[in-house]
Short mmCIF file of C-alpha atoms in Angstrom, two decimals:
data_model
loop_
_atom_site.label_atom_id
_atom_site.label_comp_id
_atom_site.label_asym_id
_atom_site.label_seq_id
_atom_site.Cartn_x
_atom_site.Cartn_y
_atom_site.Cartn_z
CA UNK A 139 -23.23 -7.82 6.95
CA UNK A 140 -24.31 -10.92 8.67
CA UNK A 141 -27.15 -11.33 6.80
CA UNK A 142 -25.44 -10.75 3.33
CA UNK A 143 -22.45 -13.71 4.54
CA UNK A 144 -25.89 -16.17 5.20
CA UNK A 145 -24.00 -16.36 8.90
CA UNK A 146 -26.14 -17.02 12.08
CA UNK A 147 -27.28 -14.10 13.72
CA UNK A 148 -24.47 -13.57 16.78
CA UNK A 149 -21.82 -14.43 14.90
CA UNK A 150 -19.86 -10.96 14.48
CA UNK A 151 -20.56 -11.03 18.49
CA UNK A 152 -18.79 -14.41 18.95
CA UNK A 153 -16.37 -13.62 16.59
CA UNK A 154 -15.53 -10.05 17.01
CA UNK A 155 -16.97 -8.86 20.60
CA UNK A 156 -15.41 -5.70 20.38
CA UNK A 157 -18.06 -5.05 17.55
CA UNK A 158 -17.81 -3.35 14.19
CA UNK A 159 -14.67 -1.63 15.05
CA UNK A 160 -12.61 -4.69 15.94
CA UNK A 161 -13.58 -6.32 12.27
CA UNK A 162 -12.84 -3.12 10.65
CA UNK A 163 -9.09 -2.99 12.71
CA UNK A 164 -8.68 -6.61 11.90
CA UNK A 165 -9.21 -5.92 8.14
CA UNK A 166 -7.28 -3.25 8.32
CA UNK A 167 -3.99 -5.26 9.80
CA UNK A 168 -4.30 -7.83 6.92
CA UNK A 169 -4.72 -5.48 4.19
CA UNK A 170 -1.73 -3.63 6.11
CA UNK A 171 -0.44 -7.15 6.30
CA UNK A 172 -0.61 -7.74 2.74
CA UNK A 173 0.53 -4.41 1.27
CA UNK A 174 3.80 -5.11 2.88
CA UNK A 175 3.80 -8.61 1.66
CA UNK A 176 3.39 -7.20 -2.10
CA UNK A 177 6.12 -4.95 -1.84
CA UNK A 178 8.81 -7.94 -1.61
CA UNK A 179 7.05 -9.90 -4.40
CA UNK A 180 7.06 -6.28 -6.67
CA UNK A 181 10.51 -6.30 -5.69
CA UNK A 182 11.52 -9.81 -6.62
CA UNK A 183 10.35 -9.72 -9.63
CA UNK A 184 12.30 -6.23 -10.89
CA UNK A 185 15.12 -6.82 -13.55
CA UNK A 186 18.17 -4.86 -12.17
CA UNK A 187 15.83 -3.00 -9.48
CA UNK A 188 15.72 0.54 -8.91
CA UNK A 189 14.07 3.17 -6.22
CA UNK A 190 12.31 4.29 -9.39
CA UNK A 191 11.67 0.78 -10.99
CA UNK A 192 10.46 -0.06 -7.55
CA UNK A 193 7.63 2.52 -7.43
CA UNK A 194 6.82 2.04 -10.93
CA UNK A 195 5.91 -1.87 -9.99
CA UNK A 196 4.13 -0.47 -6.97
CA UNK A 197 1.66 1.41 -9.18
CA UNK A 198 1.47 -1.11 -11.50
CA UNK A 199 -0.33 -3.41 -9.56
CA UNK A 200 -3.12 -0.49 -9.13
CA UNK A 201 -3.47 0.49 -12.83
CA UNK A 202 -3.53 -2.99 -13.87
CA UNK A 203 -6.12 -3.44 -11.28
CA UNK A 204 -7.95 -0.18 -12.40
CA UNK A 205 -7.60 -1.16 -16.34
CA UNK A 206 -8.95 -5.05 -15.83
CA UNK A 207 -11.87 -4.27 -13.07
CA UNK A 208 -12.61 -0.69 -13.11
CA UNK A 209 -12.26 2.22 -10.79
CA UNK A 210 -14.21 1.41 -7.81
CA UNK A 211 -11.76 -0.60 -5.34
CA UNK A 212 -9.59 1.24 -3.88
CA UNK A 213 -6.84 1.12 -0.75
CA UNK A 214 -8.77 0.05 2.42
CA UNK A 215 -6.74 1.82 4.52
CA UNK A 216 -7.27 5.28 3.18
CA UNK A 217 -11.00 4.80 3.41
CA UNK A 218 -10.57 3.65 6.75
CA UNK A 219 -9.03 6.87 7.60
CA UNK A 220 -11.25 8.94 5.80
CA UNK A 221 -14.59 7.97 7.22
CA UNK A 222 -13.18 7.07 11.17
CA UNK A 223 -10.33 9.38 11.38
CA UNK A 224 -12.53 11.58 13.47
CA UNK A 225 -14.29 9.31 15.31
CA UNK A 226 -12.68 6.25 16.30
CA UNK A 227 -9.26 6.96 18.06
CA UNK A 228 -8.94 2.85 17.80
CA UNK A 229 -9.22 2.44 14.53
CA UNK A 230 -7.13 5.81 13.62
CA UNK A 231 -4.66 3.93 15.57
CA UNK A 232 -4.65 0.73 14.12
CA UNK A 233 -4.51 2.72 9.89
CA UNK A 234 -1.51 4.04 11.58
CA UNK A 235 -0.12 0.61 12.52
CA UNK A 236 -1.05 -0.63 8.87
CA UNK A 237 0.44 2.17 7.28
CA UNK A 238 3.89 1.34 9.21
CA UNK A 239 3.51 -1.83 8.58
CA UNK A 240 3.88 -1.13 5.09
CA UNK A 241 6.12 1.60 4.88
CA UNK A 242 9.26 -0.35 6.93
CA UNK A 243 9.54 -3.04 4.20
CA UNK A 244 9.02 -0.08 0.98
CA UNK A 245 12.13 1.65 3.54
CA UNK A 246 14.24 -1.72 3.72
CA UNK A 247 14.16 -2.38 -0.18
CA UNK A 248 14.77 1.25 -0.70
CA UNK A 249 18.11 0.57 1.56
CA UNK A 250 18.66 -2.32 -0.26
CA UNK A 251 18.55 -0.62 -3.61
CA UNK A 252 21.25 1.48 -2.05
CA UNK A 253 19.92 4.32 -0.66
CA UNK A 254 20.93 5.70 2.86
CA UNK A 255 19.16 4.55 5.71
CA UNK A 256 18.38 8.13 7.11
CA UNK A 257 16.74 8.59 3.52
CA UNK A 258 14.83 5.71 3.15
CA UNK A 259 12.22 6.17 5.60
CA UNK A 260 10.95 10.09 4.07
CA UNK A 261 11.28 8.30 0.74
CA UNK A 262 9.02 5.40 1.50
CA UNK A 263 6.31 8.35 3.32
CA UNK A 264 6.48 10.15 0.34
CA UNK A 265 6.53 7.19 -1.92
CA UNK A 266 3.13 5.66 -0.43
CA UNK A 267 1.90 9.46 0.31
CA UNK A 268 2.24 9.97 -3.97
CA UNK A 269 0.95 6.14 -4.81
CA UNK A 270 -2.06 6.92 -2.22
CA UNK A 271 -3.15 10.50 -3.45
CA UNK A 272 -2.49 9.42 -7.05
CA UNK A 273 -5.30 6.18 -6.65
CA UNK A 274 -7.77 8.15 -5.03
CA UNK A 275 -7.32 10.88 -8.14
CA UNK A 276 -7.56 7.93 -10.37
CA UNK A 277 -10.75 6.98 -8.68
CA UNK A 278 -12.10 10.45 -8.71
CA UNK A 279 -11.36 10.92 -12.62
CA UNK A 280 -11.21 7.07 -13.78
CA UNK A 281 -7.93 7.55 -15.57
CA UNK A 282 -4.58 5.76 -14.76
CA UNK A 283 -3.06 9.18 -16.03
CA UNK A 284 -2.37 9.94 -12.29
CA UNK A 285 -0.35 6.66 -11.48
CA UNK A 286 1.38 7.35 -14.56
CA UNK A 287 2.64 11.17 -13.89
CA UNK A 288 3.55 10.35 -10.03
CA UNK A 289 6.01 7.84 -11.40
CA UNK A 290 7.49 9.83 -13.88
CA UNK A 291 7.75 12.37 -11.79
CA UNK A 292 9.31 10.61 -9.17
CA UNK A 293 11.47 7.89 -10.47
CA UNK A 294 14.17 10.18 -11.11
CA UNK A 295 13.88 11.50 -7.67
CA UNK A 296 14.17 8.17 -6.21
CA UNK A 297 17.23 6.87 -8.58
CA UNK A 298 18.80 10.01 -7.52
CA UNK A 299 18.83 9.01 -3.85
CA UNK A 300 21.05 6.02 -4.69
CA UNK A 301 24.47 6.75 -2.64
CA UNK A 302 25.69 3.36 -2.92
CA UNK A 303 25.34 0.31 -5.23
CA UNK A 304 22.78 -2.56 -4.60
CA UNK A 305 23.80 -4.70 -2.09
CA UNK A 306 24.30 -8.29 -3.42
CA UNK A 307 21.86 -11.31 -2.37
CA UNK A 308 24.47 -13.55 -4.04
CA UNK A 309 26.84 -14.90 -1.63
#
């Protein structure tokens, strides 16, 4: 890794001295960090936004990102998981931290959009919980066809959690 970034040898030491791990938490936080970010820039950009419209933006990004550059990125915070959930109780920890890091602001649009507060939370779970399983499928069988059906079949799921209309950002 060193070597490959032409950096002087003791760098990662000087820079990370808790080692591998603590690069591998830090990246984690700012990919955590910026999937949270996203969410309110997805969101802005919505003509009269939806829970459903929201998720649809959400997997967007990734099928756009499939479509232009192939299938071989993918979340860094499910791969994380995958390969130290086991072994690292640090790093386990801080994929949590990412994870709620993302999920709060995916909750607070959802309550924005007019869903109840109690709701949004298991709705933002099991909207990341669908968006993750349905990139790593797209991975596994290089086909946007699995971003596609978890939106359809979730949108109206998600509109039909709407108890209230959108709050107004207009004063």
């Amino acid at each position: 890794m060193v070597a490959h970034a032409e950096a002087p040898r003791g760098s990662l030491q000087h820079y990370f001295p808790g080692g591998k791990d603590q690069l591998i938490a830090e990246a984690v936080a700012w990919a955590g960090d910026y999937a949270a970010r996203r969410v309110a820039r997805v969101a802005g950009k919505i003509t009269d936004p939806t829970p459903g419209k929201l998720f649809e933006a959400m997997a967007a990004q990734w099928r756009d990102e499939f479509t232009a550059q192939g299938f071989d990125a993918g979340c860094p915070l499910v791969a994380t998981v995958a390969d130290t959930a086991a072994t690292s109780d640090d790093l386990r920890a801080a994929v949590g931290k990412a994870f709620d890091g993302w999920q709060r602001p995916v909750a607070a649009t959802l309550e924005e959009l007019g869903v109840p507060a109690g709701r949004s939370a298991s709705l933002a779970v099991l909207m990341l919980s669908a968006l993750e399983g349905a990139i790593v499928l797209a991975r596994a069988h290089r086909d946007v066809a699995p971003l596609d059906t978890v939106v359809a079949e979730l949108w109206p799921l998600l509109d039909g959690a709407v108890t209230r209309r959108r709050t107004s950002t207009v004063d």
